[in-house]
PDB file of C-alpha atoms in Angstrom:
ATOM      1  CA  UNK S   1       0.000   0.000   0.000  1.00  0.00           C
ATOM      2  CA  UNK S   2       1.099   3.619  -0.577  1.00  0.00           C
ATOM      3  CA  UNK S   3       1.041   4.235   3.190  1.00  0.00           C
ATOM      4  CA  UNK S   4       3.846   1.665   3.575  1.00  0.00           C
ATOM      5  CA  UNK S   5       6.120   3.419   1.122  1.00  0.00           C
ATOM      6  CA  UNK S   6       8.594   6.066   2.134  1.00  0.00           C
ATOM      7  CA  UNK S   7       8.113   9.612   0.884  1.00  0.00           C
ATOM      8  CA  UNK S   8      10.287  11.795  -1.329  1.00  0.00           C
ATOM      9  CA  UNK S   9      11.055  15.023   0.539  1.00  0.00           C
ATOM     10  CA  UNK S  10      12.192  18.055  -1.445  1.00  0.00           C
ATOM     11  CA  UNK S  11      14.521  19.768   1.008  1.00  0.00           C
ATOM     12  CA  UNK S  12      15.543  23.381   0.314  1.00  0.00           C
ATOM     13  CA  UNK S  13      19.055  24.603   1.043  1.00  0.00           C
ATOM     14  CA  UNK S  14      20.422  28.039   1.769  1.00  0.00           C
ATOM     15  CA  UNK S  15      21.461  30.210  -1.195  1.00  0.00           C
ATOM     16  CA  UNK S  16      24.941  30.708   0.264  1.00  0.00           C
ATOM     17  CA  UNK S  17      26.756  30.707   3.585  1.00  0.00           C
ATOM     18  CA  UNK S  18      23.801  32.030   5.547  1.00  0.00           C
ATOM     19  CA  UNK S  19      23.181  30.264   8.900  1.00  0.00           C
ATOM     20  CA  UNK S  20      20.513  27.701   7.888  1.00  0.00           C
ATOM     21  CA  UNK S  21      17.932  28.464  10.551  1.00  0.00           C
ATOM     22  CA  UNK S  22      17.927  32.149   9.601  1.00  0.00           C
ATOM     23  CA  UNK S  23      16.206  31.286   6.308  1.00  0.00           C
ATOM     24  CA  UNK S  24      14.877  27.740   6.771  1.00  0.00           C
ATOM     25  CA  UNK S  25      11.981  26.552   8.955  1.00  0.00           C
ATOM     26  CA  UNK S  26      12.471  23.987  11.714  1.00  0.00           C
ATOM     27  CA  UNK S  27      10.615  21.416   9.597  1.00  0.00           C
ATOM     28  CA  UNK S  28      13.664  21.264   7.323  1.00  0.00           C
ATOM     29  CA  UNK S  29      15.919  20.522  10.286  1.00  0.00           C
ATOM     30  CA  UNK S  30      13.499  17.805  11.435  1.00  0.00           C
ATOM     31  CA  UNK S  31      13.510  16.188   7.998  1.00  0.00           C
ATOM     32  CA  UNK S  32      17.305  16.220   7.806  1.00  0.00           C
ATOM     33  CA  UNK S  33      17.566  14.618  11.235  1.00  0.00           C
ATOM     34  CA  UNK S  34      15.206  11.775  10.266  1.00  0.00           C
ATOM     35  CA  UNK S  35      16.336  10.992   6.699  1.00  0.00           C
ATOM     36  CA  UNK S  36      19.415   8.904   5.831  1.00  0.00           C
ATOM     37  CA  UNK S  37      18.852   8.445   2.076  1.00  0.00           C
ATOM     38  CA  UNK S  38      19.502  11.361  -0.280  1.00  0.00           C
ATOM     39  CA  UNK S  39      19.509  12.247  -3.957  1.00  0.00           C
ATOM     40  CA  UNK S  40      21.924  15.137  -4.455  1.00  0.00           C
ATOM     41  CA  UNK S  41      23.892  17.090  -7.048  1.00  0.00           C
ATOM     42  CA  UNK S  42      27.233  16.860  -5.234  1.00  0.00           C
ATOM     43  CA  UNK S  43      27.835  14.695  -2.179  1.00  0.00           C
ATOM     44  CA  UNK S  44      30.436  17.031  -0.666  1.00  0.00           C
ATOM     45  CA  UNK S  45      28.051  19.995  -0.748  1.00  0.00           C
ATOM     46  CA  UNK S  46      25.191  17.871   0.604  1.00  0.00           C
ATOM     47  CA  UNK S  47      27.250  16.551   3.518  1.00  0.00           C
ATOM     48  CA  UNK S  48      28.372  20.075   4.395  1.00  0.00           C
ATOM     49  CA  UNK S  49      24.783  21.332   4.410  1.00  0.00           C
ATOM     50  CA  UNK S  50      23.530  18.379   6.473  1.00  0.00           C
ATOM     51  CA  UNK S  51      26.310  18.938   9.017  1.00  0.00           C
ATOM     52  CA  UNK S  52      25.524  22.659   9.223  1.00  0.00           C
ATOM     53  CA  UNK S  53      21.869  22.044  10.039  1.00  0.00           C
ATOM     54  CA  UNK S  54      22.305  18.888  12.150  1.00  0.00           C
ATOM     55  CA  UNK S  55      25.871  18.742  13.538  1.00  0.00           C
ATOM     56  CA  UNK S  56      25.215  15.594  15.590  1.00  0.00           C
ATOM     57  CA  UNK S  57      23.822  13.529  12.734  1.00  0.00           C
ATOM     58  CA  UNK S  58      25.962  10.471  11.956  1.00  0.00           C
ATOM     59  CA  UNK S  59      27.596  11.045   8.560  1.00  0.00           C
ATOM     60  CA  UNK S  60      28.754   7.410   8.010  1.00  0.00           C
ATOM     61  CA  UNK S  61      25.121   6.187   8.024  1.00  0.00           C
ATOM     62  CA  UNK S  62      24.127   8.445   5.114  1.00  0.00           C
ATOM     63  CA  UNK S  63      23.473   7.051   1.627  1.00  0.00           C
ATOM     64  CA  UNK S  64      23.784   9.215  -1.486  1.00  0.00           C
ATOM     65  CA  UNK S  65      22.761   8.936  -5.113  1.00  0.00           C
ATOM     66  CA  UNK S  66      23.874  11.647  -7.508  1.00  0.00           C
ATOM     67  CA  UNK S  67      21.746  13.414 -10.072  1.00  0.00           C
ATOM     68  CA  UNK S  68      23.238  16.062 -12.338  1.00  0.00           C
ATOM     69  CA  UNK S  69      23.648  16.888 -16.019  1.00  0.00           C
ATOM     70  CA  UNK S  70      25.804  13.785 -16.504  1.00  0.00           C
ATOM     71  CA  UNK S  71      23.299  11.344 -14.983  1.00  0.00           C
ATOM     72  CA  UNK S  72      21.772   8.713 -17.255  1.00  0.00           C
ATOM     73  CA  UNK S  73      17.994   9.097 -16.826  1.00  0.00           C
ATOM     74  CA  UNK S  74      17.662   5.315 -16.951  1.00  0.00           C
ATOM     75  CA  UNK S  75      19.446   5.170 -13.573  1.00  0.00           C
ATOM     76  CA  UNK S  76      16.987   7.438 -11.770  1.00  0.00           C
ATOM     77  CA  UNK S  77      14.084   5.036 -11.056  1.00  0.00           C
ATOM     78  CA  UNK S  78      16.393   2.728  -9.064  1.00  0.00           C
ATOM     79  CA  UNK S  79      17.433   5.660  -6.864  1.00  0.00           C
ATOM     80  CA  UNK S  80      13.937   5.542  -5.382  1.00  0.00           C
ATOM     81  CA  UNK S  81      14.175   1.895  -4.263  1.00  0.00           C
ATOM     82  CA  UNK S  82      14.544   2.846  -0.558  1.00  0.00           C
ATOM     83  CA  UNK S  83      11.039   4.374  -0.688  1.00  0.00           C
ATOM     84  CA  UNK S  84       9.630   0.971  -1.680  1.00  0.00           C
ATOM     85  CA  UNK S  85      11.385  -0.474   1.368  1.00  0.00           C
ATOM     86  CA  UNK S  86       9.695   2.053   3.661  1.00  0.00           C
ATOM     87  CA  UNK S  87      12.508   4.621   3.912  1.00  0.00           C
ATOM     88  CA  UNK S  88      12.077   8.339   3.201  1.00  0.00           C
ATOM     89  CA  UNK S  89      14.423   9.985   0.700  1.00  0.00           C
ATOM     90  CA  UNK S  90      15.511  13.622   0.667  1.00  0.00           C
ATOM     91  CA  UNK S  91      16.322  15.521  -2.547  1.00  0.00           C
ATOM     92  CA  UNK S  92      18.916  18.259  -2.074  1.00  0.00           C
ATOM     93  CA  UNK S  93      20.000  20.888  -4.587  1.00  0.00           C
ATOM     94  CA  UNK S  94      23.345  22.638  -4.272  1.00  0.00           C
ATOM     95  CA  UNK S  95      21.411  25.820  -3.467  1.00  0.00           C
ATOM     96  CA  UNK S  96      17.783  26.811  -3.071  1.00  0.00           C
ATOM     97  CA  UNK S  97      14.805  24.627  -3.886  1.00  0.00           C
ATOM     98  CA  UNK S  98      15.281  21.201  -5.516  1.00  0.00           C
ATOM     99  CA  UNK S  99      13.318  20.638  -8.691  1.00  0.00           C
ATOM    100  CA  UNK S 100      13.293  24.333  -9.669  1.00  0.00           C
ATOM    101  CA  UNK S 101      15.900  24.973 -12.371  1.00  0.00           C
ATOM    102  CA  UNK S 102      17.485  21.866 -10.913  1.00  0.00           C
ATOM    103  CA  UNK S 103      18.043  18.254 -12.091  1.00  0.00           C
ATOM    104  CA  UNK S 104      16.176  16.969  -9.030  1.00  0.00           C
ATOM    105  CA  UNK S 105      13.007  17.447 -11.083  1.00  0.00           C
ATOM    106  CA  UNK S 106      13.823  14.148 -12.819  1.00  0.00           C
ATOM    107  CA  UNK S 107      13.650  12.308  -9.488  1.00  0.00           C
ATOM    108  CA  UNK S 108      10.343  13.993  -8.687  1.00  0.00           C
ATOM    109  CA  UNK S 109       8.870  12.921 -12.036  1.00  0.00           C
ATOM    110  CA  UNK S 110      10.046   9.343 -11.427  1.00  0.00           C
ATOM    111  CA  UNK S 111       8.471   9.363  -7.949  1.00  0.00           C
ATOM    112  CA  UNK S 112       5.100  10.323  -9.389  1.00  0.00           C
ATOM    113  CA  UNK S 113       5.331   7.503 -11.932  1.00  0.00           C
ATOM    114  CA  UNK S 114       6.094   5.046  -9.121  1.00  0.00           C
ATOM    115  CA  UNK S 115       3.258   6.214  -6.881  1.00  0.00           C
ATOM    116  CA  UNK S 116       5.595   7.690  -4.260  1.00  0.00           C
ATOM    117  CA  UNK S 117       4.277  10.667  -2.298  1.00  0.00           C
ATOM    118  CA  UNK S 118       6.228  13.865  -2.979  1.00  0.00           C
ATOM    119  CA  UNK S 119       6.536  16.358  -0.113  1.00  0.00           C
ATOM    120  CA  UNK S 120       7.911  19.845  -0.921  1.00  0.00           C
ATOM    121  CA  UNK S 121       9.300  21.745   2.060  1.00  0.00           C
ATOM    122  CA  UNK S 122       9.421  25.519   2.391  1.00  0.00           C
ATOM    123  CA  UNK S 123      12.669  27.354   1.725  1.00  0.00           C
ATOM    124  CA  UNK S 124      14.311  30.156  -0.264  1.00  0.00           C
ATOM    125  CA  UNK S 125      13.917  30.188  -4.040  1.00  0.00           C
ATOM    126  CA  UNK S 126      16.115  32.773  -5.724  1.00  0.00           C
ATOM    127  CA  UNK S 127      13.652  32.953  -8.622  1.00  0.00           C
ATOM    128  CA  UNK S 128      10.599  33.788  -6.517  1.00  0.00           C
ATOM    129  CA  UNK S 129      12.556  36.098  -4.215  1.00  0.00           C
ATOM    130  CA  UNK S 130      13.821  37.978  -7.286  1.00  0.00           C
ATOM    131  CA  UNK S 131      10.259  38.313  -8.613  1.00  0.00           C
ATOM    132  CA  UNK S 132       9.079  39.568  -5.217  1.00  0.00           C
ATOM    133  CA  UNK S 133      11.831  42.180  -5.023  1.00  0.00           C
ATOM    134  CA  UNK S 134      11.746  43.349  -8.651  1.00  0.00           C
ATOM    135  CA  UNK S 135       8.518  45.319  -8.654  1.00  0.00           C
ATOM    136  CA  UNK S 136       7.667  43.594 -11.944  1.00  0.00           C
ATOM    137  CA  UNK S 137       4.487  41.718 -12.854  1.00  0.00           C
ATOM    138  CA  UNK S 138       4.215  38.947 -10.272  1.00  0.00           C
ATOM    139  CA  UNK S 139       1.104  37.482 -11.914  1.00  0.00           C
ATOM    140  CA  UNK S 140       2.725  36.810 -15.270  1.00  0.00           C
ATOM    141  CA  UNK S 141       6.434  36.004 -15.351  1.00  0.00           C
ATOM    142  CA  UNK S 142       8.717  33.472 -17.012  1.00  0.00           C
ATOM    143  CA  UNK S 143      12.031  31.966 -15.962  1.00  0.00           C
ATOM    144  CA  UNK S 144      14.165  31.253 -19.024  1.00  0.00           C
ATOM    145  CA  UNK S 145      17.214  29.629 -17.454  1.00  0.00           C
ATOM    146  CA  UNK S 146      20.510  30.220 -19.250  1.00  0.00           C
ATOM    147  CA  UNK S 147      20.665  32.304 -22.419  1.00  0.00           C
ATOM    148  CA  UNK S 148      22.960  31.403 -25.350  1.00  0.00           C
ATOM    149  CA  UNK S 149      26.696  31.790 -24.750  1.00  0.00           C
ATOM    150  CA  UNK S 150      27.361  33.159 -28.238  1.00  0.00           C
ATOM    151  CA  UNK S 151      27.274  36.948 -27.985  1.00  0.00           C
ATOM    152  CA  UNK S 152      25.191  37.503 -31.136  1.00  0.00           C
ATOM    153  CA  UNK S 153      22.687  34.760 -30.255  1.00  0.00           C
ATOM    154  CA  UNK S 154      22.457  36.048 -26.681  1.00  0.00           C
ATOM    155  CA  UNK S 155      21.548  39.548 -27.863  1.00  0.00           C
ATOM    156  CA  UNK S 156      18.938  38.128 -30.216  1.00  0.00           C
ATOM    157  CA  UNK S 157      17.392  36.189 -27.348  1.00  0.00           C
ATOM    158  CA  UNK S 158      17.395  39.235 -25.055  1.00  0.00           C
ATOM    159  CA  UNK S 159      15.647  41.232 -27.787  1.00  0.00           C
ATOM    160  CA  UNK S 160      13.081  38.445 -28.207  1.00  0.00           C
ATOM    161  CA  UNK S 161      12.389  38.367 -24.463  1.00  0.00           C
ATOM    162  CA  UNK S 162      12.020  42.149 -24.421  1.00  0.00           C
ATOM    163  CA  UNK S 163       9.396  41.971 -27.188  1.00  0.00           C
ATOM    164  CA  UNK S 164       7.614  39.138 -25.397  1.00  0.00           C
ATOM    165  CA  UNK S 165       7.587  41.158 -22.180  1.00  0.00           C
ATOM    166  CA  UNK S 166       5.914  44.080 -23.905  1.00  0.00           C
ATOM    167  CA  UNK S 167       3.416  41.991 -25.872  1.00  0.00           C
ATOM    168  CA  UNK S 168       2.287  39.883 -22.893  1.00  0.00           C
ATOM    169  CA  UNK S 169       3.027  42.235 -19.984  1.00  0.00           C
ATOM    170  CA  UNK S 170       5.280  39.451 -18.738  1.00  0.00           C
ATOM    171  CA  UNK S 171       8.450  39.883 -16.692  1.00  0.00           C
ATOM    172  CA  UNK S 172      11.321  37.795 -18.062  1.00  0.00           C
ATOM    173  CA  UNK S 173      13.918  36.217 -15.754  1.00  0.00           C
ATOM    174  CA  UNK S 174      17.166  34.460 -16.648  1.00  0.00           C
ATOM    175  CA  UNK S 175      20.559  33.562 -15.223  1.00  0.00           C
ATOM    176  CA  UNK S 176      24.177  33.276 -16.252  1.00  0.00           C
ATOM    177  CA  UNK S 177      27.208  31.374 -15.001  1.00  0.00           C
ATOM    178  CA  UNK S 178      28.413  33.659 -12.174  1.00  0.00           C
ATOM    179  CA  UNK S 179      31.820  34.386 -13.703  1.00  0.00           C
ATOM    180  CA  UNK S 180      30.068  35.764 -16.825  1.00  0.00           C
ATOM    181  CA  UNK S 181      27.587  37.969 -14.965  1.00  0.00           C
ATOM    182  CA  UNK S 182      29.286  41.263 -15.846  1.00  0.00           C
ATOM    183  CA  UNK S 183      29.256  40.367 -19.537  1.00  0.00           C
ATOM    184  CA  UNK S 184      25.576  39.439 -19.275  1.00  0.00           C
ATOM    185  CA  UNK S 185      24.661  42.794 -17.752  1.00  0.00           C
ATOM    186  CA  UNK S 186      26.612  44.541 -20.506  1.00  0.00           C
ATOM    187  CA  UNK S 187      24.737  42.528 -23.143  1.00  0.00           C
ATOM    188  CA  UNK S 188      21.403  43.479 -21.597  1.00  0.00           C
ATOM    189  CA  UNK S 189      22.205  47.178 -21.430  1.00  0.00           C
ATOM    190  CA  UNK S 190      23.508  47.347 -25.011  1.00  0.00           C
ATOM    191  CA  UNK S 191      20.492  45.461 -26.358  1.00  0.00           C
ATOM    192  CA  UNK S 192      17.272  46.605 -24.671  1.00  0.00           C
ATOM    193  CA  UNK S 193      15.551  49.961 -25.082  1.00  0.00           C
ATOM    194  CA  UNK S 194      16.708  52.709 -22.673  1.00  0.00           C
ATOM    195  CA  UNK S 195      13.268  52.739 -21.020  1.00  0.00           C
ATOM    196  CA  UNK S 196      13.151  48.979 -20.402  1.00  0.00           C
ATOM    197  CA  UNK S 197      13.235  48.176 -16.701  1.00  0.00           C
ATOM    198  CA  UNK S 198      16.094  45.936 -15.603  1.00  0.00           C
ATOM    199  CA  UNK S 199      16.335  44.208 -12.229  1.00  0.00           C
ATOM    200  CA  UNK S 200      19.565  42.724 -10.906  1.00  0.00           C
ATOM    201  CA  UNK S 201      19.066  40.484  -7.848  1.00  0.00           C
ATOM    202  CA  UNK S 202      22.439  39.330  -6.547  1.00  0.00           C
ATOM    203  CA  UNK S 203      23.517  37.315  -3.473  1.00  0.00           C
ATOM    204  CA  UNK S 204      19.896  36.954  -2.364  1.00  0.00           C
ATOM    205  CA  UNK S 205      19.534  36.349   1.424  1.00  0.00           C
ATOM    206  CA  UNK S 206      23.285  36.879   1.963  1.00  0.00           C
ATOM    207  CA  UNK S 207      24.890  39.793   3.863  1.00  0.00           C
ATOM    208  CA  UNK S 208      26.146  41.099   0.486  1.00  0.00           C
ATOM    209  CA  UNK S 209      22.634  41.061  -1.040  1.00  0.00           C
ATOM    210  CA  UNK S 210      22.210  43.601  -3.841  1.00  0.00           C
ATOM    211  CA  UNK S 211      18.825  44.121  -5.525  1.00  0.00           C
ATOM    212  CA  UNK S 212      18.117  47.080  -7.819  1.00  0.00           C
ATOM    213  CA  UNK S 213      15.447  47.820 -10.421  1.00  0.00           C
ATOM    214  CA  UNK S 214      16.095  50.746 -12.767  1.00  0.00           C
ATOM    215  CA  UNK S 215      15.635  51.691 -16.435  1.00  0.00           C
ATOM    216  CA  UNK S 216      18.457  50.492 -18.675  1.00  0.00           C
ATOM    217  CA  UNK S 217      19.433  54.131 -19.252  1.00  0.00           C
ATOM    218  CA  UNK S 218      20.177  54.510 -15.528  1.00  0.00           C
ATOM    219  CA  UNK S 219      22.020  51.198 -15.297  1.00  0.00           C
ATOM    220  CA  UNK S 220      24.488  52.392 -17.954  1.00  0.00           C
ATOM    221  CA  UNK S 221      25.631  55.048 -15.465  1.00  0.00           C
ATOM    222  CA  UNK S 222      25.866  52.591 -12.558  1.00  0.00           C
ATOM    223  CA  UNK S 223      28.935  50.577 -11.588  1.00  0.00           C
ATOM    224  CA  UNK S 224      28.444  47.186  -9.959  1.00  0.00           C
ATOM    225  CA  UNK S 225      30.673  44.117  -9.921  1.00  0.00           C
ATOM    226  CA  UNK S 226      28.647  40.894 -10.221  1.00  0.00           C
ATOM    227  CA  UNK S 227      31.587  38.592 -10.894  1.00  0.00           C
ATOM    228  CA  UNK S 228      31.195  35.181  -9.234  1.00  0.00           C
ATOM    229  CA  UNK S 229      28.069  36.311  -7.361  1.00  0.00           C
ATOM    230  CA  UNK S 230      24.855  34.288  -7.953  1.00  0.00           C
ATOM    231  CA  UNK S 231      22.502  36.618  -9.810  1.00  0.00           C
ATOM    232  CA  UNK S 232      18.995  36.627 -11.261  1.00  0.00           C
ATOM    233  CA  UNK S 233      18.456  39.075 -14.127  1.00  0.00           C
ATOM    234  CA  UNK S 234      14.949  40.338 -14.978  1.00  0.00           C
ATOM    235  CA  UNK S 235      13.591  42.665 -17.621  1.00  0.00           C
ATOM    236  CA  UNK S 236      10.176  44.181 -18.240  1.00  0.00           C
ATOM    237  CA  UNK S 237       9.234  46.475 -21.090  1.00  0.00           C
TER     238      UNK S 237
END
């Protein structure tokens, strides 16, 4: 029966080196303390997070499966075998909420196919926090993930998203590899109309948090270094 199966818990992490219980509810700590089976992006990061939120938890008893861009999807269903034996499994992203812009979504989809109950826990999502802080349309927005690396293709995509924003009154969000953030901001500012609103949400929930929404014309006169700092970019025309 389903009641005899373990559950798949989606356990949010911090977005950086913030003390966990400053941004995570106690329910997350309780889940970590009770779960010994995990599906994670990187074991080292997962162990560090688990230790930070539950220092007394026995690390040698933990079991990890890895799910990332190199994982063969055919291997994922077997990762859920502990649930069929009555054990709960926790899914951990490297940062933020698993399953949102995160390969953990593949494990969630497999759990639904296998009749395993999925339990999402509350925690910080950089995407939703960026929407909240942008002042943009929170009823109609789209997260577009990574834009093309090629400079010409990236500008074409930014222009397309700007048109889409105007046509549908839809705020457009996207990200870049942190070490290319400054180049991304430059691409945005040299592509969109001067009146287009641009939001940069950087280091969300961290002491160095920086969130600004201004027209592109104002951003061109503003100096900010986003290098190697996790950032969500948003535009709205």
